[in-house]
Short mmCIF file of C-alpha atoms and ligand atoms in Angstrom, two decimals:
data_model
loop_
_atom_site.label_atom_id
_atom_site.label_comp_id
_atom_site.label_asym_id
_atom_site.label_seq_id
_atom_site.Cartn_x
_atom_site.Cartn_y
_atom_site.Cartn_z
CA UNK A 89 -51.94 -236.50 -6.29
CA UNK A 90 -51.88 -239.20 -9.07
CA UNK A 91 -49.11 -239.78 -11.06
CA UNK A 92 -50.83 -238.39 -13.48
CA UNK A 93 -51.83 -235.03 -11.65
CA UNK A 94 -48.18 -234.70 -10.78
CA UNK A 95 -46.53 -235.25 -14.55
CA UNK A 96 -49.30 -232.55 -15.68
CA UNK A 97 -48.16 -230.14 -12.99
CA UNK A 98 -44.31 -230.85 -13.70
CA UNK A 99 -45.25 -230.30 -17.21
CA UNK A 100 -47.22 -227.29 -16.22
CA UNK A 101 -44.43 -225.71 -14.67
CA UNK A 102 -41.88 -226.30 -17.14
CA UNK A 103 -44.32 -224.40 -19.89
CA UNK A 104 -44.26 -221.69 -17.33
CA UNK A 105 -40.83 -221.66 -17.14
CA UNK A 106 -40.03 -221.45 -21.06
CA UNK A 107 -42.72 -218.84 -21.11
CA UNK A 108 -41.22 -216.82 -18.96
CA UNK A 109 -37.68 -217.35 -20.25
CA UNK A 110 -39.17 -216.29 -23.92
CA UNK A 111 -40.55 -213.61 -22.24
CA UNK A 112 -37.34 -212.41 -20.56
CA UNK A 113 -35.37 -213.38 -23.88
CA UNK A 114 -37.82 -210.74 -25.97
CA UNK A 115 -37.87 -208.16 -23.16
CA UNK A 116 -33.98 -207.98 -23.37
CA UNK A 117 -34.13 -207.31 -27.09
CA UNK A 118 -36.56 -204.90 -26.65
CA UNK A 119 -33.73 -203.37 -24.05
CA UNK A 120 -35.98 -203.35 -21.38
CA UNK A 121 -37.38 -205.58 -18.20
CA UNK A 122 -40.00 -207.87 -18.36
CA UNK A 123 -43.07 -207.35 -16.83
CA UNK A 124 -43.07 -208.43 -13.47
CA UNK A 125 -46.81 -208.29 -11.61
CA UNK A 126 -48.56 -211.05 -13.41
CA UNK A 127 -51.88 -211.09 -12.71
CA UNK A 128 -54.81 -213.67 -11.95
CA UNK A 129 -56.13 -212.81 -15.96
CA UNK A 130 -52.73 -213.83 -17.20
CA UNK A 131 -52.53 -217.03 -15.68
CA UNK A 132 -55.55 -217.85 -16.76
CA UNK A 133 -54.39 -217.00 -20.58
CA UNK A 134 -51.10 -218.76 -20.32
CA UNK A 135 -51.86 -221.91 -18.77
CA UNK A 136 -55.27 -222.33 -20.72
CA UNK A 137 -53.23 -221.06 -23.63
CA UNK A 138 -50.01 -223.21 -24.74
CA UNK A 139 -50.87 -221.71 -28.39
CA UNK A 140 -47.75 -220.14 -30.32
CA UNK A 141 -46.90 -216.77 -29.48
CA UNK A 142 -47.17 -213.94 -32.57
CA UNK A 143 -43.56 -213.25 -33.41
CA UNK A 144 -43.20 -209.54 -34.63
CA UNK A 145 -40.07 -208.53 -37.12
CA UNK A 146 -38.82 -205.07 -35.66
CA UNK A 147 -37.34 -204.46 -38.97
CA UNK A 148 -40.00 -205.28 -41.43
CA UNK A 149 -42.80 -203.51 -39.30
CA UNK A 150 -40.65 -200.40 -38.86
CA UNK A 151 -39.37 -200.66 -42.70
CA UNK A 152 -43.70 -200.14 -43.03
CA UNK A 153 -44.02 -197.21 -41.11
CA UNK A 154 -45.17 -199.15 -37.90
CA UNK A 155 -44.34 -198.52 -34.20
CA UNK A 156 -42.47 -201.55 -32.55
CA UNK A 157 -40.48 -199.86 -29.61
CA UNK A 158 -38.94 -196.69 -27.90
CA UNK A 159 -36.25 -196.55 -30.64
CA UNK A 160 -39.03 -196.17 -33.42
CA UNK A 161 -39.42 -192.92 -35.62
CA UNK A 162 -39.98 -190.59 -33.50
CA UNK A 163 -42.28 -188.22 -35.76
CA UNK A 164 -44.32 -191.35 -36.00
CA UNK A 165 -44.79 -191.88 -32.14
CA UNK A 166 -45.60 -188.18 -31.69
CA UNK A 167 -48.25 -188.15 -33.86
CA UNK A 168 -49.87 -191.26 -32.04
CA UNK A 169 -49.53 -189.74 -29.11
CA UNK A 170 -52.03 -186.80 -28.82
CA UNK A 171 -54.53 -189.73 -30.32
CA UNK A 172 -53.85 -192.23 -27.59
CA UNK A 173 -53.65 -189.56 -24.91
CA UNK A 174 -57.40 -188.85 -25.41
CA UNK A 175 -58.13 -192.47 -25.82
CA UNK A 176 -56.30 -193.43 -22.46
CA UNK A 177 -57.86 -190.43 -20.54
CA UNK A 178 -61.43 -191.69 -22.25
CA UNK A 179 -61.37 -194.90 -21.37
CA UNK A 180 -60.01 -194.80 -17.71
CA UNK A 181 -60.03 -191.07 -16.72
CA UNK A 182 -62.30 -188.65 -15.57
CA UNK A 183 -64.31 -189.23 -19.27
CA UNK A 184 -64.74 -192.90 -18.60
CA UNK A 185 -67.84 -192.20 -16.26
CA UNK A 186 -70.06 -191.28 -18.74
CA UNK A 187 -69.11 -193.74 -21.36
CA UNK A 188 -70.48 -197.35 -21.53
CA UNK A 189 -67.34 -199.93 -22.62
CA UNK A 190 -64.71 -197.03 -22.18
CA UNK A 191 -62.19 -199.64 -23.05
CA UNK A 192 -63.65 -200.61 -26.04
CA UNK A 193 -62.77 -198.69 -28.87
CA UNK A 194 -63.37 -199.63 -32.93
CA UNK A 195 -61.66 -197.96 -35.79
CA UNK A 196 -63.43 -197.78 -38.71
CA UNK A 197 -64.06 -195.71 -41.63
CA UNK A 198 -66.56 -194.24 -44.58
CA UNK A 199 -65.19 -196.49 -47.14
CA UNK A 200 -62.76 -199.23 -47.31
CA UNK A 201 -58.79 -198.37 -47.80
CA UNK A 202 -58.52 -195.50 -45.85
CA UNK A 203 -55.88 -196.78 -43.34
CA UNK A 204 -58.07 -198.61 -40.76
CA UNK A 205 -55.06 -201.41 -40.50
CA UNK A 206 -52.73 -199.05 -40.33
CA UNK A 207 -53.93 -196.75 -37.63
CA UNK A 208 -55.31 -199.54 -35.74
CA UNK A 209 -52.08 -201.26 -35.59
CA UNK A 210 -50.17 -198.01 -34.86
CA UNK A 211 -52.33 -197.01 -32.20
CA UNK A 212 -52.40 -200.18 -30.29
CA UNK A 213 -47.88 -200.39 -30.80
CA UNK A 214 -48.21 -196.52 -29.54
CA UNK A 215 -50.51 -197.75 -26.22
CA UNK A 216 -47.98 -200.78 -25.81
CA UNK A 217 -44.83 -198.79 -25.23
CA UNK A 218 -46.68 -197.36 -22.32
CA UNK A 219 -45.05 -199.95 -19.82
CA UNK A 220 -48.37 -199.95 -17.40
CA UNK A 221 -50.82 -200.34 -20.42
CA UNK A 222 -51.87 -203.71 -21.92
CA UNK A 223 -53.62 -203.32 -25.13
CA UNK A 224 -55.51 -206.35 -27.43
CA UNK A 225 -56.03 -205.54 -30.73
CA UNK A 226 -59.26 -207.36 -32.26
CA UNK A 227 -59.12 -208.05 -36.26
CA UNK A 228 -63.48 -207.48 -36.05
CA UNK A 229 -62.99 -206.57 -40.11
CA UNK A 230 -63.79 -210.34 -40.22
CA UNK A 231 -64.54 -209.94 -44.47
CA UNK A 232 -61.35 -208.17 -45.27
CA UNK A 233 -59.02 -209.40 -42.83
CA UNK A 234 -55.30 -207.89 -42.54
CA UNK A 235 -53.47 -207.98 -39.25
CA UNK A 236 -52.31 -211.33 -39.83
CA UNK A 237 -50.86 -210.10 -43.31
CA UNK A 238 -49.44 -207.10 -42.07
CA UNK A 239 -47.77 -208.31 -38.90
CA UNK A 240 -46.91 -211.71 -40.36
CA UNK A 241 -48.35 -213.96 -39.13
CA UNK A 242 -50.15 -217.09 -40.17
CA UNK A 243 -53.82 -217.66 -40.08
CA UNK A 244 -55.26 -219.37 -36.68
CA UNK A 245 -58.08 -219.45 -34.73
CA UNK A 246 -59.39 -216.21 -33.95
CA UNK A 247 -62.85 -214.50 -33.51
CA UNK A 248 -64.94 -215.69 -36.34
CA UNK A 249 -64.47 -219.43 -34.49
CA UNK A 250 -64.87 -217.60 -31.52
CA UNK A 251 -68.26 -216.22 -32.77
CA UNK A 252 -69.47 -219.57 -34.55
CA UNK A 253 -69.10 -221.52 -30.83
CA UNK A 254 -66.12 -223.29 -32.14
CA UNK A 255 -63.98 -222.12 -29.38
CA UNK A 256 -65.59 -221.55 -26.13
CA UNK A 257 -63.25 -219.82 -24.29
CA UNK A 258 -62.29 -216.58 -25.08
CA UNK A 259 -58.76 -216.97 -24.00
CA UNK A 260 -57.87 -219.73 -26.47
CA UNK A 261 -57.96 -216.84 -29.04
CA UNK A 262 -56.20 -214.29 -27.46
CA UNK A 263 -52.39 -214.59 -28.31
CA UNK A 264 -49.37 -213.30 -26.94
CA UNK A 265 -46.47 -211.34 -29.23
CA UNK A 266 -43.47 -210.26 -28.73
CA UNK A 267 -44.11 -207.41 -26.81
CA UNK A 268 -45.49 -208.58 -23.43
CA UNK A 269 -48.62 -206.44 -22.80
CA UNK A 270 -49.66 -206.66 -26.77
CA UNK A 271 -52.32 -208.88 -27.25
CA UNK A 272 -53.71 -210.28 -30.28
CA UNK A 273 -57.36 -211.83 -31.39
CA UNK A 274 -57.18 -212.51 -35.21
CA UNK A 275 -59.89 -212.77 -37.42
CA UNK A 276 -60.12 -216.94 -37.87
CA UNK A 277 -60.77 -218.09 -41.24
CA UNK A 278 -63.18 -216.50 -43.57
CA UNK A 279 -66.73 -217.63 -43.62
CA UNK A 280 -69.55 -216.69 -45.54
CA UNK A 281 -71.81 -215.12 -42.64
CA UNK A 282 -68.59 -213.39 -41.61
CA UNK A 283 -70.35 -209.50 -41.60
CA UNK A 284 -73.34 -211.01 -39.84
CA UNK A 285 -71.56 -212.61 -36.94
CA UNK A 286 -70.55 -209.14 -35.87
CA UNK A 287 -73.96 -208.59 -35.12
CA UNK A 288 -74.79 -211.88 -32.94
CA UNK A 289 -75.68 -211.92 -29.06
CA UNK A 290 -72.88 -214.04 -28.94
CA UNK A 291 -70.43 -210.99 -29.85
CA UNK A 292 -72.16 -208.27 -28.02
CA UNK A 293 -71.51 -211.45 -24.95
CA UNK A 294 -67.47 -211.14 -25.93
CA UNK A 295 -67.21 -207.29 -25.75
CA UNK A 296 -68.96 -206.88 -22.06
CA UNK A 297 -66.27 -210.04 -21.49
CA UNK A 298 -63.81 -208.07 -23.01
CA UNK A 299 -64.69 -204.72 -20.88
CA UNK A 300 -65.66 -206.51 -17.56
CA UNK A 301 -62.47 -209.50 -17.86
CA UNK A 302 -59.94 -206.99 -18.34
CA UNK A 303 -61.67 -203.21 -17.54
CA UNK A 304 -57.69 -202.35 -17.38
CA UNK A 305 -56.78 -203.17 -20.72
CA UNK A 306 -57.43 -200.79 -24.12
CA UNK A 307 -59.12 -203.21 -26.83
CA UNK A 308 -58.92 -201.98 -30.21
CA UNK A 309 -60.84 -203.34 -33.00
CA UNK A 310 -59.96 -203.00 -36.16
CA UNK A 311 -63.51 -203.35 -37.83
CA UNK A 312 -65.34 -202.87 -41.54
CA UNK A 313 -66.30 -199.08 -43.10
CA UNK A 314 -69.53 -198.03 -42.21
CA UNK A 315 -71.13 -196.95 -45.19
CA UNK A 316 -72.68 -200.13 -46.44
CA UNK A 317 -71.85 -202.71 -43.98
CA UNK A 318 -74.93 -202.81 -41.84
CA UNK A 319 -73.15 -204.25 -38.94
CA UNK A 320 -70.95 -201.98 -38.05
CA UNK A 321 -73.18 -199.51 -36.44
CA UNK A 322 -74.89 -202.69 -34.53
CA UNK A 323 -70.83 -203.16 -33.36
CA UNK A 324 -70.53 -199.36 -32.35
CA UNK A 325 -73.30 -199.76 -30.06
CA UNK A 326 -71.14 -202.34 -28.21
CA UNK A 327 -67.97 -200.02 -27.72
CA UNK A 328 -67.44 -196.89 -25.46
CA UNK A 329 -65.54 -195.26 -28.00
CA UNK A 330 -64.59 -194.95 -32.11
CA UNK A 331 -61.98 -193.47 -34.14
CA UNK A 332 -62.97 -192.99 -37.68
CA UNK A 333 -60.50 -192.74 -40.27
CA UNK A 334 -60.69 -190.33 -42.77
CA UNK A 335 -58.08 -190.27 -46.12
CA UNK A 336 -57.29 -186.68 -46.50
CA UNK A 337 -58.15 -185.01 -49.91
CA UNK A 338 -59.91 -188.64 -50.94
CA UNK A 339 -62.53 -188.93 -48.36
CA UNK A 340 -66.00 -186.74 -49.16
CA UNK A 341 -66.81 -184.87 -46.41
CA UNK A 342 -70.36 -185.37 -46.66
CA UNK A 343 -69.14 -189.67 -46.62
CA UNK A 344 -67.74 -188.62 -43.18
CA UNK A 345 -70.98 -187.09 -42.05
CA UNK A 346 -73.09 -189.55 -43.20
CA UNK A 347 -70.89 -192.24 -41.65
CA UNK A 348 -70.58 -190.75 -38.19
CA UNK A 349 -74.79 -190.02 -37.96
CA UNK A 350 -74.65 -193.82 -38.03
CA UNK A 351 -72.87 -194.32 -35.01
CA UNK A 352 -74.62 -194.10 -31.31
CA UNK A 353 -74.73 -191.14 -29.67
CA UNK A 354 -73.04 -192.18 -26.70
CA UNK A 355 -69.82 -193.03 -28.22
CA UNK A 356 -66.99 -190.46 -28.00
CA UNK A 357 -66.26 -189.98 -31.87
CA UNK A 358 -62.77 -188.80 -32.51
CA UNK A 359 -61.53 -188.59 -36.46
CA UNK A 360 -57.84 -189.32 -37.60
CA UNK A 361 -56.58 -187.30 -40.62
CA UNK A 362 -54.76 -190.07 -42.52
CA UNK A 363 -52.33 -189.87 -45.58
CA UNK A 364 -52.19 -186.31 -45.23
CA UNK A 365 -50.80 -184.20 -48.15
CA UNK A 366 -47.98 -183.25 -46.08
CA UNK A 367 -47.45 -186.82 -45.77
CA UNK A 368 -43.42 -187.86 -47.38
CA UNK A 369 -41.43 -190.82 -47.30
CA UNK A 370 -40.49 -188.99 -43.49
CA UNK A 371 -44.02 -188.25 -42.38
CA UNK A 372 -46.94 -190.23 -42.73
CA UNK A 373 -49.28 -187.78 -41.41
CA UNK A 374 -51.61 -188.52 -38.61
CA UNK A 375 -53.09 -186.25 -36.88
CA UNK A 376 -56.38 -186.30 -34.41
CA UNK A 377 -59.17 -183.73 -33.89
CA UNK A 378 -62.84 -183.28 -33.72
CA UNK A 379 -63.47 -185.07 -30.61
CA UNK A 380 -66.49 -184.75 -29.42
CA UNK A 381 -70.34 -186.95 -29.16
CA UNK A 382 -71.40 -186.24 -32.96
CA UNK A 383 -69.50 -184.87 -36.13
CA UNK A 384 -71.72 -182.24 -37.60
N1 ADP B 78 -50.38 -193.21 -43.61
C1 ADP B 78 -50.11 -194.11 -44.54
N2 ADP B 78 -48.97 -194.00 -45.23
C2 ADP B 78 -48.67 -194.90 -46.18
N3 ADP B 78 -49.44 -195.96 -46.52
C3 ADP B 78 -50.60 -196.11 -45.86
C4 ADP B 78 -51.00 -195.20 -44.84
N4 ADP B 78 -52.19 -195.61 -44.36
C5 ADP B 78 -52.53 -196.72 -45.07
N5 ADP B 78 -51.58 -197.02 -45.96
C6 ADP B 78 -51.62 -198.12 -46.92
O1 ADP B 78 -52.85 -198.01 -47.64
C7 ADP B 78 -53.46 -199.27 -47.84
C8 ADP B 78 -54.84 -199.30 -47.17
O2 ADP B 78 -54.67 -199.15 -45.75
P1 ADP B 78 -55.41 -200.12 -44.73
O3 ADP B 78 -54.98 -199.74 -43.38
O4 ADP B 78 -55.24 -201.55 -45.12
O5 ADP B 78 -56.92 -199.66 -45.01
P2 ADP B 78 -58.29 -200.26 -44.45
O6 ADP B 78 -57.94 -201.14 -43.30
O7 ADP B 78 -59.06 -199.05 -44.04
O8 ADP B 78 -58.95 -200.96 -45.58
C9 ADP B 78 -52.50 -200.29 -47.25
O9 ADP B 78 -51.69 -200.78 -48.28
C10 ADP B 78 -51.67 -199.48 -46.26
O10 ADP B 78 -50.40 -200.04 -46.09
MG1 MG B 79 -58.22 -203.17 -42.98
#
């Protein structure tokens, strides 16, 4: 070994080792233990990956009406729960047979502003306090981009540099948070074939990486409405499964229809009630139903 080889391996192992002490550090003030099997896939993201980890405020998130831990409003994780339950038995369950990309779910929606963000951000929280369940949550609304603004974040490298062969490997946009299996690919930086890229070989390559990389993970992308963004059915044709928001009392039901008789077939369609009208400053209403292959 070079001198060289052996200060990049000392260095190497020293990253590993303030990794894993940040790790530990944000495990004990999430009052639990760290996870301890780390696989071949992680490696491969951490030492390929000395990017800055996504810091998450407890407080402020929670202070929003998002999940962050066990200790989170409880009304709040119940109603995530039936959702995810379905998702998890979908994707890796008896369901997951006869569904292409079970892994691979999109939220989207009729129109803009009916709490895409929000349930895709609750959803993927909800999945991550399961201690055996890693979930990545994909910002694929590439036009209207919020994670980064709602979790705080600055703006990085993410998919649309992914998607314009900027960055080759997938794992350079993947980042790590605060909570150890919650994974994050941001949008990148606007650009003006944004919509478009979502329809490119070169993302249809990403999701079968996504599925076939990591077949144990849930990825979530938060994408665009359906109803007049051509490229979202193209992306539905890529996942195994899609939640479609729908804003109580705003949302038309024949929007809804005519949204969902976009989407494949194949996909197992579920619909989240969102902003219900029982919804108070205590409950924001969630609620799941109407899974099944086509809204009618
Ligand atoms: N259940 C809810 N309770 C309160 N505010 C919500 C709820 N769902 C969404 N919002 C708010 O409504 C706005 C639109 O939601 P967002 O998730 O950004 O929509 P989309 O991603 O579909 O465009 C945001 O300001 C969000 O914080
Ligand atoms: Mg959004």
């Amino acid at each position: 070994m070079s001198t060289i080889e052996k200060a990049l391996a000392k260095q190497k192992a020293q990253e590993k080792i303030t990794e894993k002490n940040k790790l530990t550090e944000h495990a004990k003030a999430r009052d639990e233990q760290p996870v301890q099997h780390t696989t071949q896939k992680d490696s491969i993201e951490k030492s390929s990956n000395p990017k800055q980890a996504i810091m998450l405020n407890k407080e402020s998130l929670e202070a929003r009406g998002f999940l962050y831990d066990a200790t989170s409003r409880r009304i709040t994780q119940e109603e995530f729960r039936s959702i995810k339950r379905k998702l998890i038995n979908n994707a890796f369950g008896a369901g997951a047979k006869s569904l292409h990309h079970s892994n691979l779910i999109m939220i989207t929606s009729s129109n803009p502003n009916e709490g895409k963000t929000f349930v895709s951000i609750n959803l993927a929280l909800s999945i991550a306090l399961e201690q055996d369940k890693t979930v990545l949550l994909v910002d694929a609304d590439v036009l209207r981009p919020s994670i980064n603004r709602e979790l705080e974040f600055d703006a990085r490298n993410g998919l649309v540099e992914y998607l314009l062969s900027e960055v080759s490997d997938v794992s350079d946009i993947i980042y790590s948070t605060t909570i150890s299996n919650f994974k994050i690919i941001p949008a990148g930086k606007p650009h003006e074939l944004t919509n478009e890229l979502l329809a490119s070989d070169r993302m249809a390559a990403l999701a079968s990486e996504l599925a076939e990389r990591y077949p144990d993970r849930i990825v979530i992308f938060d994408c665009p409405p359906i109803l007049g963004v051509t490229e979202t059915p193209v992306l539905a044709n890529l996942m195994g499964q899609a939640i479609v928001v729908v804003e109580e009392s705003k949302t038309k039901i024949d929007d809804v229809k005519r949204a969902t008789n976009q989407l494949n077939e194949n996909l197992a369609i579920g619909l989240v009630m969102n902003k219900t009208l029982k919804s108070t400053k205590d409950t924001y209403g969630y609620y799941g139903y109407g899974y099944g292959k086509k809204i009618r």
